């Protein structure tokens, strides 16, 4: 023991111990720094990969193009502003012309309240879709999956988070909705142009515009809709305010009546048309994927909806105030507004916008078809365009079979939009985060205005029940009753649905 005590008191021994501790400490600090550096590099690589979202990225543009080239400005869109223009432009589209028809079915007060109600619900489910996209993307990035030259779609998000059954459900509803959404754009084109040139019937105009809209096969992805989205929103803005001003300037027609709602069928048909109006986010995932930083999408759809309210509420209210119950037999508001150069300009602008919206609805279908035939990675625009053409043919054919502008909106809203846009995202969100570990490791936590997971579950459950009962159940019954009535009245392959006497007949 004395020898041990002497050893511990020896100054040289103490210096050796201190040096050893110092070496161990330095090594531990270096090891910690090395781990932190590797983690940071991994995070940077993940973020870099997360931003690598499609065919022609911002980084590639900066290498191949001058900083502010015309092609870069007009063609390569991926900013927050591009996403906002895409959402706002795609959301309203031709439904703007049918909302006065819905007001005549429901009455003024119900029309305004339900627009706001479904606009808020639609913004919430778009938020849920964006959260699920980020969750799916972050999980795949941890597995070192690279999405270069691959556009993520909604059914793939469902597959990655919930399995193949959900993939099949999402694929069936989304593709069917987008198919009929494209059909509606063709019908709207023929319906609108007829009010400028009625020498040809609407069915013939459908043939012509089907060929025109087929040219969207040359637009590679949502990156390339920058200028079109900007112009499209300008066109709908002009049309909405033209309808408002023209209706107020025209004044109320003689003996105007505002008797709506007169029946449950009409009321629920109008309600499902409004549900369809704010269900334009079947392309939300594709728009997010086209962004350079898709994490920033979260509140874009809500901001787009708030702007859309400034278009839909005044135009529908003013047109219904002026024409009242006459709108029950005129599902396209253009048919009642007097012909002027201002109206013709609105018709032409809406025609161009419907071409753009056709592309928006069809592009996800193009992606699905490319993946089915193994051509999704092809960089040749011409080859991809040729591969996409078979998608346009059934759309063209269906537009000729069911040319019922207005009633078809309600039917699609009740039977397809109700699931695609409202029910499936809400249920998918609840199932994805049903476990405590999933909630703890969620890539996106609950929003600041609704910080509780329980509150999110309650809201999602309310949406599912409401849309299932009111939107799909009652709305489906009403819209299909109205749709069948149109078929019985006008028949399939109707040559000129709800056409007034042509100018040629009048002159004769």
Coordinates of C-alpha atoms in Angstrom, one line a residue:
X1 CA 0.0 0.0 0.0
X2 CA 2.8 2.5 0.7
X3 CA 4.3 1.7 -2.7
X4 CA 0.9 2.4 -4.4
X5 CA 0.6 5.7 -2.4
X6 CA 4.0 6.7 -3.6
X7 CA 3.2 5.9 -7.2
X8 CA 0.0 8.0 -7.2
X9 CA 1.8 10.9 -5.6
X10 CA 4.6 10.7 -8.2
X11 CA 4.4 13.9 -10.5
X12 CA 5.5 12.0 -13.6
X13 CA 2.7 9.5 -13.1
X14 CA 0.1 12.3 -12.7
X15 CA 1.3 14.0 -15.9
X16 CA 0.9 10.7 -17.7
X17 CA -2.7 10.2 -16.5
X18 CA -3.6 13.8 -17.5
X19 CA -2.1 13.3 -20.9
X20 CA -4.1 10.1 -21.4
X21 CA -7.3 11.9 -20.4
X22 CA -6.4 14.7 -22.8
X23 CA -5.8 12.3 -25.7
X24 CA -9.1 10.5 -25.0
X25 CA -11.0 13.8 -24.8
X26 CA -9.5 15.1 -28.1
X27 CA -10.3 11.9 -29.8
X28 CA -13.9 12.0 -28.6
X29 CA -14.3 15.5 -29.8
X30 CA -12.9 14.7 -33.2
X31 CA -15.2 11.6 -33.5
X32 CA -18.2 13.8 -32.6
X33 CA -17.3 16.4 -35.2
X34 CA -16.8 13.7 -37.8
X35 CA -20.2 12.2 -37.1
X36 CA -21.9 15.6 -37.2
X37 CA -20.1 16.4 -40.5
X38 CA -21.3 13.1 -42.0
X39 CA -24.9 13.7 -40.8
X40 CA -24.9 17.3 -42.2
X41 CA -23.6 16.0 -45.6
X42 CA -26.3 13.3 -45.6
X43 CA -29.0 15.9 -44.8
X44 CA -27.6 18.2 -47.6
X45 CA -27.6 15.2 -50.0
X46 CA -31.2 14.4 -49.0
X47 CA -32.3 18.0 -49.5
X48 CA -30.5 18.2 -52.8
X49 CA -32.1 15.0 -53.9
X50 CA -35.5 16.2 -52.5
X51 CA -35.3 19.2 -54.7
X52 CA -34.4 17.1 -57.7
X53 CA -38.0 16.7 -58.9
X54 CA -38.3 16.1 -62.6
X55 CA -37.2 16.3 -66.1
X56 CA -35.7 19.8 -66.3
X57 CA -34.5 21.2 -63.0
X58 CA -33.5 24.6 -62.0
X59 CA -29.9 23.6 -61.6
X60 CA -29.8 22.1 -65.1
X61 CA -31.3 25.3 -66.5
X62 CA -28.6 27.4 -64.9
X63 CA -25.9 25.2 -66.6
X64 CA -27.4 25.1 -70.0
X65 CA -29.0 28.5 -70.3
X66 CA -28.1 32.1 -69.7
X67 CA -29.4 33.3 -66.3
X68 CA -32.5 35.1 -67.6
X69 CA -33.1 33.5 -71.1
X70 CA -36.5 33.7 -72.6
X71 CA -36.8 29.9 -72.6
X72 CA -36.0 29.8 -68.9
X73 CA -38.5 32.5 -68.0
X74 CA -41.4 31.1 -70.0
X75 CA -40.7 27.3 -69.9
X76 CA -39.0 26.3 -66.7
X77 CA -41.4 26.8 -63.8
X78 CA -40.9 25.4 -60.3
X79 CA -41.3 28.3 -57.8
X80 CA -43.9 28.9 -55.2
X81 CA -45.5 31.5 -57.5
X82 CA -45.7 29.0 -60.3
X83 CA -47.5 26.5 -58.0
X84 CA -49.9 29.2 -56.9
X85 CA -50.8 30.2 -60.5
X86 CA -51.2 26.5 -61.4
X87 CA -53.6 25.9 -58.5
X88 CA -55.6 29.1 -59.0
X89 CA -55.8 28.7 -62.8
X90 CA -56.7 25.0 -62.7
X91 CA -59.2 25.3 -59.9
X92 CA -61.8 27.6 -61.5
X93 CA -61.7 26.9 -65.2
X94 CA -65.0 26.4 -67.1
X95 CA -66.9 25.8 -63.8
X96 CA -67.0 29.6 -63.6
X97 CA -69.7 29.5 -66.3
X98 CA -71.9 26.9 -64.5
X99 CA -71.9 28.5 -61.1
X100 CA -74.8 30.8 -61.9
X101 CA -76.7 27.7 -63.0
X102 CA -75.9 26.2 -59.6
X103 CA -77.2 29.3 -57.8
X104 CA -80.5 29.0 -59.7
X105 CA -80.8 25.5 -58.4
X106 CA -79.9 26.3 -54.8
X107 CA -80.7 29.9 -54.2
X108 CA -78.4 32.8 -53.6
X109 CA -77.6 32.3 -49.9
X110 CA -77.0 28.5 -50.1
X111 CA -74.7 29.1 -53.2
X112 CA -72.5 31.6 -51.3
X113 CA -72.3 29.5 -48.1
X114 CA -71.5 26.3 -49.8
X115 CA -68.8 27.9 -52.0
X116 CA -67.0 29.1 -48.8
X117 CA -67.7 25.8 -47.1
X118 CA -66.4 23.5 -49.9
X119 CA -63.5 26.0 -50.6
X120 CA -62.3 25.6 -47.0
X121 CA -62.7 21.8 -47.0
X122 CA -60.9 21.5 -50.4
X123 CA -58.0 23.6 -49.1
X124 CA -57.7 21.4 -46.0
X125 CA -57.6 18.1 -48.0
X126 CA -55.1 19.7 -50.4
X127 CA -53.0 20.4 -47.3
X128 CA -53.3 16.7 -46.3
X129 CA -52.2 15.6 -49.8
X130 CA -49.1 17.8 -49.5
X131 CA -48.3 16.4 -46.1
X132 CA -48.6 12.8 -47.3
X133 CA -46.4 13.6 -50.3
X134 CA -43.7 15.0 -48.1
X135 CA -43.9 12.0 -45.8
X136 CA -43.6 9.6 -48.7
X137 CA -40.8 11.5 -50.2
X138 CA -38.8 11.7 -47.0
X139 CA -39.2 8.0 -46.4
X140 CA -38.0 7.2 -49.9
X141 CA -35.1 9.5 -49.6
X142 CA -33.9 7.7 -46.5
X143 CA -33.9 4.5 -48.7
X144 CA -31.7 6.4 -51.2
X145 CA -34.4 6.3 -53.9
X146 CA -33.7 8.8 -56.7
X147 CA -36.6 10.3 -58.5
X148 CA -34.6 11.7 -61.4
X149 CA -36.8 11.5 -64.6
X150 CA -39.7 10.2 -62.6
X151 CA -42.8 12.2 -61.6
X152 CA -44.3 11.1 -58.3
X153 CA -48.1 10.7 -58.5
X154 CA -50.9 10.4 -55.9
X155 CA -51.4 6.6 -56.4
X156 CA -47.6 6.1 -55.8
X157 CA -47.8 8.1 -52.5
X158 CA -50.7 5.9 -51.4
X159 CA -48.8 2.7 -52.4
X160 CA -45.7 3.8 -50.5
X161 CA -47.6 4.7 -47.3
X162 CA -50.5 2.3 -47.2
X163 CA -49.8 -0.5 -49.7
X164 CA -51.0 -1.9 -53.1
X165 CA -54.7 -1.9 -52.3
X166 CA -54.7 1.8 -51.7
X167 CA -52.6 2.3 -54.8
X168 CA -55.3 0.5 -56.9
X169 CA -58.1 2.6 -55.3
X170 CA -56.2 5.9 -55.8
X171 CA -55.3 5.0 -59.4
X172 CA -58.9 4.1 -60.3
X173 CA -60.6 7.2 -58.9
X174 CA -57.9 9.7 -59.9
X175 CA -57.6 8.5 -63.5
X176 CA -61.4 8.3 -64.0
X177 CA -61.8 11.8 -62.5
X178 CA -59.1 13.2 -64.7
X179 CA -60.5 11.4 -67.7
X180 CA -63.9 13.0 -67.3
X181 CA -62.3 16.3 -66.3
X182 CA -60.7 16.3 -69.7
X183 CA -64.0 15.4 -71.3
X184 CA -65.7 18.3 -69.6
X185 CA -63.1 20.7 -71.1
X186 CA -63.9 19.5 -74.6
X187 CA -67.6 19.9 -74.1
X188 CA -67.0 23.4 -72.7
X189 CA -65.0 24.4 -75.7
X190 CA -67.7 23.4 -78.1
X191 CA -70.4 25.0 -75.9
X192 CA -68.5 28.3 -75.8
X193 CA -67.4 28.7 -79.4
X194 CA -71.1 28.1 -80.5
X195 CA -72.0 31.5 -79.0
X196 CA -69.6 33.2 -81.5
X197 CA -70.1 31.0 -84.5
X198 CA -73.2 28.9 -84.7
X199 CA -72.8 27.9 -88.3
X200 CA -71.4 24.6 -87.0
X201 CA -73.2 22.5 -84.4
X202 CA -71.6 21.8 -81.0
X203 CA -70.8 18.2 -82.0
X204 CA -68.7 19.4 -85.0
X205 CA -66.9 21.9 -82.8
X206 CA -66.1 19.0 -80.4
X207 CA -64.4 17.2 -83.3
X208 CA -62.3 20.3 -84.1
X209 CA -61.3 21.1 -80.5
X210 CA -60.5 17.5 -79.8
X211 CA -57.8 17.7 -82.5
X212 CA -56.6 21.1 -81.1
X213 CA -56.4 19.8 -77.5
X214 CA -54.4 16.7 -78.6
X215 CA -51.4 19.0 -79.1
X216 CA -51.0 19.0 -75.3
X217 CA -49.1 15.8 -75.8
X218 CA -46.0 17.9 -76.6
X219 CA -45.9 19.6 -73.2
X220 CA -43.5 17.4 -71.2
X221 CA -44.5 18.1 -67.6
X222 CA -45.9 20.7 -65.1
X223 CA -42.6 22.4 -65.2
X224 CA -43.5 23.7 -68.6
X225 CA -46.8 25.3 -67.8
X226 CA -45.4 28.5 -66.3
X227 CA -46.6 30.9 -69.0
X228 CA -49.8 29.0 -69.6
X229 CA -50.8 29.1 -65.9
X230 CA -50.1 32.8 -65.7
X231 CA -52.1 33.5 -68.8
X232 CA -54.9 31.1 -67.8
X233 CA -55.5 32.9 -64.5
X234 CA -55.6 36.2 -66.3
X235 CA -58.2 34.8 -68.7
X236 CA -60.5 33.6 -66.0
X237 CA -60.1 36.8 -64.1
X238 CA -61.3 38.8 -67.1
X239 CA -64.2 36.4 -67.7
X240 CA -65.4 36.5 -64.1
X241 CA -65.4 40.3 -63.9
X242 CA -66.9 40.6 -67.4
X243 CA -69.8 38.4 -66.2
X244 CA -70.2 40.5 -63.1
X245 CA -70.1 43.9 -64.8
X246 CA -72.2 42.8 -67.8
X247 CA -74.9 41.3 -65.6
X248 CA -75.1 44.4 -63.4
X249 CA -75.1 46.6 -66.5
X250 CA -77.8 44.5 -68.1
X251 CA -80.0 44.7 -65.1
X252 CA -82.7 42.2 -64.1
X253 CA -84.8 40.8 -67.0
X254 CA -88.5 41.5 -67.1
X255 CA -90.4 39.5 -64.6
X256 CA -87.3 37.9 -63.1
X257 CA -87.9 35.3 -60.4
X258 CA -85.5 33.7 -57.9
X259 CA -87.5 30.7 -56.8
X260 CA -84.6 28.3 -56.0
X261 CA -84.5 25.9 -54.5
X262 CA -87.6 24.2 -55.8
X263 CA -86.7 20.6 -55.4
X264 CA -84.2 18.4 -53.5
X265 CA -82.8 17.0 -56.8
X266 CA -82.0 20.5 -58.1
X267 CA -80.6 21.7 -54.8
X268 CA -78.2 18.7 -54.4
X269 CA -77.2 18.8 -58.0
X270 CA -76.1 22.5 -57.6
X271 CA -74.3 21.6 -54.3
X272 CA -72.3 18.8 -56.0
X273 CA -71.3 21.2 -58.8
X274 CA -69.8 23.5 -56.2
X275 CA -68.1 20.5 -54.6
X276 CA -66.6 19.9 -58.0
X277 CA -65.5 23.5 -58.3
X278 CA -63.2 23.3 -55.3
X279 CA -62.0 19.8 -56.1
X280 CA -59.4 20.7 -58.7
X281 CA -56.5 19.2 -56.7
X282 CA -56.4 15.8 -58.4
X283 CA -53.1 17.1 -59.8
X284 CA -51.8 18.5 -56.5
X285 CA -49.0 15.9 -56.2
X286 CA -47.8 16.5 -59.8
X287 CA -47.8 20.3 -59.2
X288 CA -45.8 19.8 -55.9
X289 CA -43.4 17.5 -57.7
X290 CA -42.7 20.2 -60.3
X291 CA -41.6 22.6 -57.5
X292 CA -38.0 23.2 -56.7
X293 CA -38.9 23.1 -53.0
X294 CA -42.1 21.1 -52.7
X295 CA -42.1 21.5 -48.9
X296 CA -43.3 25.1 -49.4
X297 CA -46.6 24.0 -51.0
X298 CA -48.5 23.5 -47.7
X299 CA -50.7 26.7 -47.8
X300 CA -50.6 27.5 -51.5
X301 CA -53.9 25.9 -52.3
X302 CA -55.7 27.9 -49.6
X303 CA -54.2 31.1 -50.9
X304 CA -55.3 30.2 -54.4
X305 CA -58.8 29.4 -53.1
X306 CA -59.1 32.8 -51.5
X307 CA -58.3 34.5 -54.8
X308 CA -60.8 32.2 -56.6
X309 CA -63.5 33.4 -54.2
X310 CA -63.0 36.9 -55.6
X311 CA -63.9 35.5 -59.1
X312 CA -66.7 33.0 -58.4
X313 CA -68.8 34.7 -55.8
X314 CA -69.4 38.1 -57.5
X315 CA -69.8 36.6 -61.0
X316 CA -72.3 33.9 -59.9
X317 CA -74.3 36.2 -57.6
X318 CA -74.5 39.0 -60.2
X319 CA -75.6 36.7 -63.1
X320 CA -78.2 35.0 -60.9
X321 CA -79.5 38.3 -59.7
X322 CA -79.9 39.5 -63.3
X323 CA -81.4 36.4 -64.9
X324 CA -82.9 34.4 -62.1
X325 CA -84.7 31.2 -63.0
X326 CA -83.9 31.5 -66.7
X327 CA -80.5 29.9 -65.7
X328 CA -82.3 26.6 -64.9
X329 CA -82.4 26.0 -68.7
X330 CA -79.1 27.6 -69.5
X331 CA -76.2 25.9 -67.8
X332 CA -73.6 28.0 -69.6
X333 CA -73.9 31.7 -68.5
X334 CA -72.7 32.9 -71.9
X335 CA -76.0 31.9 -73.4
X336 CA -77.9 34.6 -71.6
X337 CA -75.4 37.5 -71.7
X338 CA -76.0 39.8 -74.7
X339 CA -73.5 39.5 -77.5
X340 CA -70.9 42.3 -77.5
X341 CA -67.2 42.5 -78.3
X342 CA -66.6 42.1 -74.6
X343 CA -68.5 38.9 -74.5
X344 CA -66.8 37.5 -77.6
X345 CA -63.4 38.4 -76.0
X346 CA -64.4 36.4 -72.8
X347 CA -65.5 33.4 -75.0
X348 CA -62.2 33.4 -76.8
X349 CA -60.2 33.7 -73.6
X350 CA -62.1 30.9 -72.0
X351 CA -61.5 28.7 -75.1
X352 CA -57.8 29.2 -74.7
X353 CA -58.0 28.6 -71.0
X354 CA -59.9 25.4 -71.5
X355 CA -57.1 24.2 -73.8
X356 CA -54.7 24.9 -70.9
X357 CA -57.0 23.1 -68.4
X358 CA -57.3 20.1 -70.7
X359 CA -53.5 19.9 -70.6
X360 CA -53.6 20.1 -66.8
X361 CA -56.1 17.3 -66.5
X362 CA -54.5 15.1 -69.2
X363 CA -50.9 15.4 -68.2
X364 CA -51.2 13.0 -65.2
X365 CA -52.9 10.6 -67.5
X366 CA -50.1 10.9 -69.9
X367 CA -47.6 10.0 -67.0
X368 CA -49.6 7.0 -66.0
X369 CA -49.8 5.7 -69.6
X370 CA -46.0 6.3 -70.1
X371 CA -45.3 4.2 -66.9
X372 CA -47.6 1.4 -68.1
X373 CA -45.8 1.1 -71.5
X374 CA -42.3 1.8 -70.1
X375 CA -41.7 5.1 -71.8
X376 CA -41.7 7.4 -68.8
X377 CA -37.9 7.9 -68.8
X378 CA -37.8 8.8 -72.5
X379 CA -36.3 12.3 -73.0
X380 CA -37.4 12.6 -76.6
X381 CA -40.4 15.0 -76.7
X382 CA -41.5 13.7 -80.1
X383 CA -41.4 10.1 -79.1
X384 CA -43.3 10.7 -75.9
X385 CA -45.9 12.7 -77.7
X386 CA -46.6 9.8 -80.1
X387 CA -46.9 7.5 -77.1
X388 CA -49.4 9.8 -75.4
X389 CA -51.8 10.1 -78.3
X390 CA -53.9 7.0 -77.4
X391 CA -54.9 8.7 -74.2
X392 CA -56.7 11.5 -76.1
X393 CA -58.9 9.2 -78.2
X394 CA -61.3 7.9 -75.5
X395 CA -61.6 11.5 -74.1
X396 CA -62.6 12.7 -77.5
X397 CA -65.2 9.9 -77.9
X398 CA -66.8 10.4 -74.5
X399 CA -67.2 14.1 -75.1
X400 CA -69.2 13.3 -78.2
X401 CA -71.4 10.8 -76.4
X402 CA -72.2 12.9 -73.3
X403 CA -72.2 16.6 -74.4
X404 CA -74.2 17.7 -71.3
X405 CA -72.5 20.8 -70.1
X406 CA -73.4 21.4 -66.5
X407 CA -75.1 18.2 -65.5
X408 CA -71.9 16.2 -66.2
X409 CA -70.0 18.5 -63.8
X410 CA -72.4 17.5 -61.0
X411 CA -72.2 13.8 -61.7
X412 CA -68.4 13.8 -61.8
X413 CA -68.4 15.9 -58.6
X414 CA -70.6 13.5 -56.7
X415 CA -69.2 10.1 -57.9
X416 CA -65.5 10.9 -58.4
X417 CA -64.4 14.2 -56.8
X418 CA -66.0 13.2 -53.5
X419 CA -63.6 10.3 -53.2
X420 CA -60.6 11.5 -55.1
X421 CA -60.3 14.9 -53.5
X422 CA -62.0 14.6 -50.1
X423 CA -62.6 11.1 -48.7
X424 CA -59.4 9.3 -49.8
X425 CA -56.9 12.0 -48.6
X426 CA -58.7 12.3 -45.2
X427 CA -58.8 8.5 -44.6
X428 CA -55.2 8.1 -45.9
X429 CA -53.9 10.7 -43.5
X430 CA -55.7 9.1 -40.5
X431 CA -54.3 5.6 -41.4
X432 CA -50.8 6.9 -42.1
X433 CA -50.5 8.4 -38.7
X434 CA -52.6 5.9 -36.7
X435 CA -49.6 4.8 -34.6
X436 CA -47.8 6.8 -31.9
X437 CA -44.4 6.1 -33.6
X438 CA -45.7 7.4 -37.0
X439 CA -46.9 10.6 -35.3
X440 CA -43.7 11.0 -33.4
X441 CA -41.5 10.5 -36.6
X442 CA -43.8 12.5 -38.9
X443 CA -42.0 14.5 -41.5
X444 CA -44.7 17.2 -41.1
X445 CA -46.2 18.0 -37.7
X446 CA -49.8 19.3 -37.2
X447 CA -50.2 22.9 -38.4
X448 CA -49.9 25.8 -35.9
X449 CA -53.6 26.6 -36.2
X450 CA -54.6 23.0 -35.3
X451 CA -51.6 21.6 -33.3
X452 CA -53.4 18.5 -31.9
X453 CA -53.4 15.2 -33.6
X454 CA -56.7 14.4 -32.0
X455 CA -58.3 17.6 -33.5
X456 CA -56.9 16.6 -36.9
X457 CA -58.5 13.2 -36.6
X458 CA -61.9 14.7 -35.6
X459 CA -61.8 17.1 -38.6
X460 CA -60.8 14.4 -41.0
X461 CA -63.6 12.1 -39.7
X462 CA -66.1 14.9 -40.1
X463 CA -65.1 15.4 -43.8
X464 CA -65.3 11.7 -44.5
X465 CA -68.8 11.4 -43.1
X466 CA -70.1 14.6 -44.6
X467 CA -68.9 14.0 -48.1
X468 CA -69.9 10.3 -48.0
X469 CA -73.5 11.1 -47.0
X470 CA -74.1 14.5 -48.5
X471 CA -71.7 14.6 -51.4
X472 CA -71.6 11.0 -52.7
X473 CA -74.9 9.6 -51.3
X474 CA -77.5 12.4 -51.7
X475 CA -75.5 14.3 -54.3
X476 CA -74.9 11.2 -56.4
X477 CA -78.6 10.3 -56.4
X478 CA -79.6 13.9 -57.4
X479 CA -76.9 14.4 -60.0
X480 CA -77.5 11.0 -61.7
X481 CA -81.2 11.7 -61.7
X482 CA -80.6 15.0 -63.5
X483 CA -78.0 13.4 -65.8
X484 CA -80.4 10.6 -66.8
X485 CA -83.1 13.2 -67.4
X486 CA -80.8 15.0 -69.9
X487 CA -80.0 11.8 -71.7
X488 CA -83.8 11.0 -72.0
X489 CA -84.4 14.6 -73.3
X490 CA -81.6 15.0 -75.7
X491 CA -80.3 11.5 -76.3
X492 CA -76.7 10.3 -76.5
X493 CA -74.5 11.8 -79.2
X494 CA -76.7 15.0 -79.0
X495 CA -75.9 17.1 -82.0
X496 CA -76.4 20.5 -80.3
X497 CA -77.2 20.3 -76.5
X498 CA -79.3 23.3 -75.3
X499 CA -78.7 25.2 -78.6
X500 CA -80.8 28.3 -79.3
X501 CA -81.9 28.7 -83.0
X502 CA -78.9 29.3 -85.1
X503 CA -78.3 32.5 -87.0
X504 CA -78.7 30.6 -90.3
X505 CA -82.2 29.4 -89.2
X506 CA -83.2 32.8 -88.1
X507 CA -82.2 34.4 -91.4
X508 CA -84.1 31.7 -93.2

